Short mmCIF file of C-alpha atoms in Angstrom, two decimals:
data_model
loop_
_atom_site.label_atom_id
_atom_site.label_comp_id
_atom_site.label_asym_id
_atom_site.label_seq_id
_atom_site.Cartn_x
_atom_site.Cartn_y
_atom_site.Cartn_z
CA MET B 1 17.39 9.06 -67.87
CA GLU B 2 15.15 7.58 -65.26
CA PHE B 3 16.45 7.53 -61.64
CA GLU B 4 16.78 4.99 -59.64
CA SER B 5 14.27 4.84 -56.80
CA LYS B 6 16.08 1.71 -54.26
CA ALA B 7 20.04 3.37 -53.51
CA VAL B 8 23.14 1.16 -54.70
CA PRO B 9 24.75 -0.21 -51.05
CA LEU B 10 28.55 0.30 -51.69
CA PHE B 11 31.86 -0.11 -49.62
CA TRP B 12 33.11 3.71 -49.46
CA THR B 13 36.90 4.43 -48.47
CA GLY B 14 37.52 7.72 -49.86
CA GLY B 15 40.04 5.53 -52.17
CA TRP B 16 40.11 5.31 -55.87
CA ASP B 17 38.33 2.24 -57.01
CA SER B 18 34.98 3.01 -54.84
CA THR B 19 35.09 6.48 -55.34
CA PHE B 20 35.15 6.28 -58.86
CA ARG B 21 32.42 3.68 -58.55
CA LEU B 22 30.67 5.90 -56.66
CA CYS B 23 31.29 9.19 -59.22
CA ASP B 24 29.74 7.28 -61.72
CA LEU B 25 26.71 5.80 -60.12
CA VAL B 26 25.71 8.87 -59.05
CA LEU B 27 27.22 11.71 -61.77
CA VAL B 28 26.71 9.68 -64.52
CA GLU B 29 24.12 6.83 -64.28
CA LYS B 30 21.69 9.24 -61.95
CA ARG B 31 21.45 6.67 -59.45
CA ALA B 32 21.07 6.78 -55.34
CA VAL B 33 23.73 5.43 -53.64
CA LYS B 34 23.98 4.43 -49.89
CA PRO B 35 28.15 4.54 -48.99
CA ILE B 36 29.09 2.21 -45.87
CA TYR B 37 32.43 2.68 -44.48
CA VAL B 38 33.94 0.36 -41.39
CA LEU B 39 36.15 2.53 -39.00
CA ASP B 40 38.91 0.92 -38.56
CA PRO B 41 41.18 2.70 -35.71
CA GLY B 42 44.01 0.17 -35.89
CA ARG B 43 44.72 1.31 -39.48
CA LYS B 44 47.00 4.28 -39.71
CA SER B 45 45.64 6.09 -42.64
CA TYR B 46 41.82 6.09 -41.08
CA LYS B 47 41.95 9.67 -40.59
CA GLU B 48 43.01 10.55 -43.57
CA GLU B 49 40.49 7.98 -44.74
CA ILE B 50 37.47 10.19 -43.21
CA ASN B 51 38.89 13.60 -44.56
CA ALA B 52 38.79 12.11 -48.22
CA ILE B 53 35.11 10.89 -47.89
CA VAL B 54 34.19 14.16 -46.37
CA ALA B 55 35.72 16.41 -48.73
CA ILE B 56 34.56 13.92 -51.87
CA ARG B 57 30.89 14.47 -50.43
CA ALA B 58 30.78 17.67 -50.32
CA MET B 59 32.29 18.51 -53.99
CA ILE B 60 29.83 15.85 -55.27
CA ARG B 61 26.79 16.98 -53.06
CA GLU B 62 27.46 21.00 -55.24
CA ARG B 63 27.32 19.00 -58.13
CA ILE B 64 23.84 17.39 -57.73
CA LYS B 65 21.90 20.40 -55.71
CA GLU B 66 18.70 19.44 -57.32
CA ARG B 67 18.74 15.79 -56.40
CA ALA B 68 21.11 15.77 -53.12
CA ASP B 69 19.25 12.50 -52.21
CA LEU B 70 21.41 10.69 -55.19
CA LEU B 71 23.94 10.10 -52.59
CA GLN B 72 22.60 9.31 -49.14
CA PRO B 73 24.48 9.63 -45.59
CA VAL B 74 27.19 7.09 -44.78
CA ASP B 75 26.71 4.78 -42.83
CA MET B 76 29.32 4.29 -40.39
CA VAL B 77 30.25 1.82 -37.94
CA LEU B 78 33.53 0.62 -35.96
CA LYS B 79 34.91 -2.72 -36.89
CA GLU B 80 34.86 -3.26 -32.63
CA ASP B 81 31.34 -3.31 -32.92
CA ILE B 82 30.90 -5.85 -35.80
CA PRO B 83 29.82 -9.26 -33.78
CA PRO B 84 31.42 -12.64 -34.06
CA ASN B 85 30.39 -15.01 -36.57
CA GLN B 86 32.16 -18.52 -36.53
CA GLU B 87 31.14 -19.54 -39.52
CA ILE B 88 32.44 -16.79 -41.69
CA THR B 89 35.65 -16.98 -39.70
CA ASP B 90 36.33 -20.51 -40.35
CA CYS B 91 35.07 -20.30 -44.00
CA TYR B 92 37.73 -17.24 -44.37
CA LYS B 93 40.66 -19.38 -42.76
CA VAL B 94 39.63 -21.87 -45.25
CA LEU B 95 40.01 -19.43 -48.30
CA LEU B 96 43.24 -17.97 -47.00
CA LYS B 97 44.75 -21.56 -47.02
CA LYS B 98 43.66 -22.66 -50.20
CA TYR B 99 44.72 -19.24 -51.43
CA LYS B 100 47.51 -18.09 -49.42
CA LYS B 101 46.50 -14.28 -49.72
CA LEU B 102 43.74 -13.00 -48.66
CA GLY B 103 43.33 -9.43 -46.95
CA VAL B 104 41.79 -9.68 -43.31
CA GLN B 105 39.09 -6.90 -43.94
CA TYR B 106 37.08 -9.76 -45.93
CA GLU B 107 36.60 -11.80 -42.79
CA TRP B 108 34.98 -8.40 -40.95
CA LEU B 109 33.37 -6.75 -43.76
CA ALA B 110 32.08 -10.14 -44.27
CA ARG B 111 30.62 -10.29 -40.63
CA TYR B 112 29.31 -7.08 -41.10
CA LEU B 113 27.22 -7.55 -43.83
CA SER B 114 25.56 -10.73 -42.37
CA TRP B 115 25.21 -8.65 -38.99
CA LYS B 116 23.28 -6.25 -40.69
CA GLU B 117 21.61 -9.11 -43.34
CA LEU B 118 22.56 -6.79 -46.09
CA LYS B 119 23.24 -8.35 -50.02
CA GLY B 120 24.20 -6.91 -53.34
CA VAL B 121 26.74 -4.51 -51.46
CA GLU B 122 29.11 -2.94 -54.36
CA LEU B 123 32.50 -4.15 -53.62
CA SER B 124 34.75 -2.20 -55.77
CA ILE B 125 37.71 -4.62 -56.40
CA GLU B 126 39.42 -3.60 -60.11
CA ALA B 127 41.38 -5.35 -62.78
CA ASN B 128 44.92 -5.60 -61.73
CA LEU B 129 47.06 -3.64 -64.69
CA CYS B 130 49.92 -5.18 -63.53
CA SER B 131 49.66 -8.76 -62.54
CA PRO B 132 46.87 -10.86 -62.85
CA LEU B 133 43.85 -10.73 -60.54
CA SER B 134 45.20 -12.90 -57.17
CA PRO B 135 44.19 -16.18 -57.30
CA ILE B 136 40.84 -15.73 -55.42
CA PHE B 137 39.28 -12.88 -57.52
CA SER B 138 40.23 -15.07 -60.55
CA ALA B 139 37.98 -18.04 -58.97
CA ILE B 140 35.22 -15.47 -57.94
CA MET B 141 35.13 -13.88 -61.82
CA GLU B 142 34.99 -17.33 -63.02
CA LYS B 143 31.87 -18.07 -60.95
CA LEU B 144 30.27 -14.71 -61.04
CA GLU B 145 26.19 -14.43 -62.69
CA GLY B 146 24.50 -11.60 -63.69
CA LYS B 147 24.90 -8.87 -66.76
CA GLU B 148 28.08 -6.83 -66.53
CA GLY B 149 28.14 -3.88 -63.47
CA CYS B 150 25.82 -6.12 -61.11
CA MET B 151 27.55 -9.42 -61.18
CA GLU B 152 27.65 -11.62 -58.16
CA LEU B 153 28.22 -15.12 -57.25
CA PRO B 154 25.42 -17.74 -57.26
CA ASP B 155 23.10 -18.51 -54.33
CA ASP B 156 23.34 -22.13 -54.63
CA LEU B 157 27.31 -22.84 -54.42
CA ASN B 158 27.18 -23.93 -50.96
CA GLU B 159 30.97 -23.31 -50.32
CA PRO B 160 33.13 -20.81 -48.30
CA LEU B 161 33.54 -18.51 -51.14
CA THR B 162 29.89 -17.99 -51.09
CA THR B 163 29.66 -17.33 -47.48
CA VAL B 164 32.65 -15.07 -47.28
CA PHE B 165 31.92 -13.17 -50.74
CA GLY B 166 28.28 -14.02 -51.46
CA PHE B 167 26.97 -10.65 -49.86
CA TYR B 168 28.50 -8.74 -52.91
CA ARG B 169 28.08 -7.78 -56.36
CA PHE B 170 31.14 -6.75 -58.62
CA ALA B 171 30.70 -4.05 -60.99
CA LEU B 172 34.85 -3.30 -61.24
CA LEU B 173 36.53 -6.43 -62.31
CA ARG B 174 37.46 -5.96 -65.80
CA THR B 175 38.01 -2.43 -65.51
CA THR B 176 41.57 -1.08 -64.87
CA LYS B 177 42.73 2.07 -63.20
CA HIS B 178 43.96 3.71 -66.66
CA ASP B 179 40.14 2.82 -67.50
CA MET B 180 38.85 4.93 -64.75
CA VAL B 181 41.01 7.69 -65.69
CA ARG B 182 39.76 8.09 -69.13
CA HIS B 183 35.99 7.63 -67.82
CA ALA B 184 36.59 10.30 -65.16
CA PHE B 185 38.33 12.76 -67.61
CA ARG B 186 35.28 12.15 -69.91
CA ASN B 187 32.76 12.89 -67.57
CA SER B 188 34.28 15.56 -65.35
CA PHE B 189 34.71 14.21 -62.46
CA TYR B 190 38.32 13.51 -62.66
CA ASP B 191 39.01 16.44 -60.07
CA ILE B 192 36.99 14.34 -57.52
CA MET B 193 39.18 11.36 -57.90
CA ILE B 194 42.68 13.27 -57.10
CA ARG B 195 41.23 13.80 -53.70
CA THR B 196 40.96 10.30 -52.84
CA TRP B 197 43.07 8.48 -50.70
CA PHE B 198 45.42 5.54 -50.70
CA CYS B 199 48.20 5.33 -48.43
CA HIS B 200 48.44 3.08 -45.39
CA LYS B 201 51.38 4.92 -43.39
CA PRO B 202 51.02 8.62 -44.01
CA ARG B 203 53.33 11.19 -42.77
CA ASN B 204 51.99 14.32 -41.81
CA GLY B 205 48.76 13.57 -43.73
CA LYS B 206 50.87 12.89 -46.59
CA PRO B 207 51.67 9.68 -48.56
CA CYS B 208 54.36 7.86 -47.36
CA GLY B 209 55.90 6.49 -50.99
CA THR B 210 57.11 2.97 -49.26
CA CYS B 211 54.17 1.00 -48.24
CA ASN B 212 52.17 -1.36 -50.17
CA PRO B 213 49.41 1.21 -51.78
CA CYS B 214 51.94 3.68 -52.75
CA GLU B 215 53.86 1.08 -54.34
CA LEU B 216 51.35 -0.55 -55.99
CA VAL B 217 50.33 3.47 -57.06
CA MET B 218 53.85 4.01 -58.36
CA LYS B 219 53.46 0.76 -60.33
CA GLU B 220 50.36 0.63 -61.83
CA GLY B 221 51.70 4.03 -63.43
CA MET B 222 49.74 6.34 -61.13
CA GLY B 223 52.53 7.79 -59.55
CA PHE B 224 50.90 11.66 -60.38
CA ARG B 225 48.86 11.03 -57.20
CA MET B 226 52.23 10.77 -55.52
CA PRO B 227 53.60 13.91 -54.20
CA LEU B 228 57.66 14.57 -54.69
CA GLN B 229 58.66 13.59 -51.83
CA ALA B 230 57.02 10.23 -51.39
CA LYS B 231 58.51 9.67 -55.25
CA LEU B 232 61.81 10.43 -53.86
CA ARG B 233 61.02 7.55 -50.82
CA ASN B 234 59.77 5.39 -53.30
CA GLY B 235 62.70 5.63 -55.42
CA TRP B 236 65.04 5.78 -52.41
CA LYS B 237 63.57 2.53 -50.97
CA LYS B 238 64.17 0.36 -54.48
CA LEU B 239 67.45 1.55 -54.80
CA MET B 240 68.29 0.20 -51.68
CA VAL B 241 66.46 -2.75 -51.98
CA GLY B 242 68.65 -3.08 -55.10
CA LYS B 243 71.59 -3.08 -52.97
CA ASN B 244 71.15 -5.83 -50.70
#
């Protein structure tokens, strides 16, 4: 297989989806990747995310000793250092009003990419196994162009959707987490995947079991990622909610 000379820019959080894409690109497709991590000190899990990134990076580099250049240094930036961009902020608010549910991170990630003049950065949004894609990502999927694995929004849409999400390529919108498990096993990087992080409110460096990402892990049938105490807290929370 020919090596790609140009690195694929990829937002990497140390989480399941972006780590899967990183491993697939570097270990399977033998393509160079430029990971990007935006550090949000207000996020309770940022230390665990960084620890996961450091550990996973070391594991991958151990496997590509002869081509260590495939995994390039992580570009890390503080969220507070990203300059304002009123156009992006206004368009984000329009999308939030229209689609009701849209993570605030998409506003400052777009500002970062505009600031750095980056385009074609991979955003690892996967096909949710338990429920349909959120309305905004369903709308994005309908408008995507390009071949599988590097689909992006067309430049000529001229609407808020493009202003906020036109910087990205989407490779995983039709891939579920269970697809990723099977692919990781087949290609011998599942041991890396289980080092990923997901919890927003860690307890002593372990998943809490009750935050939204922990709830989603259980709902998606990925409970094997959860330690026993977290599973017990998750079950207790469901029991208490059921009584109310």
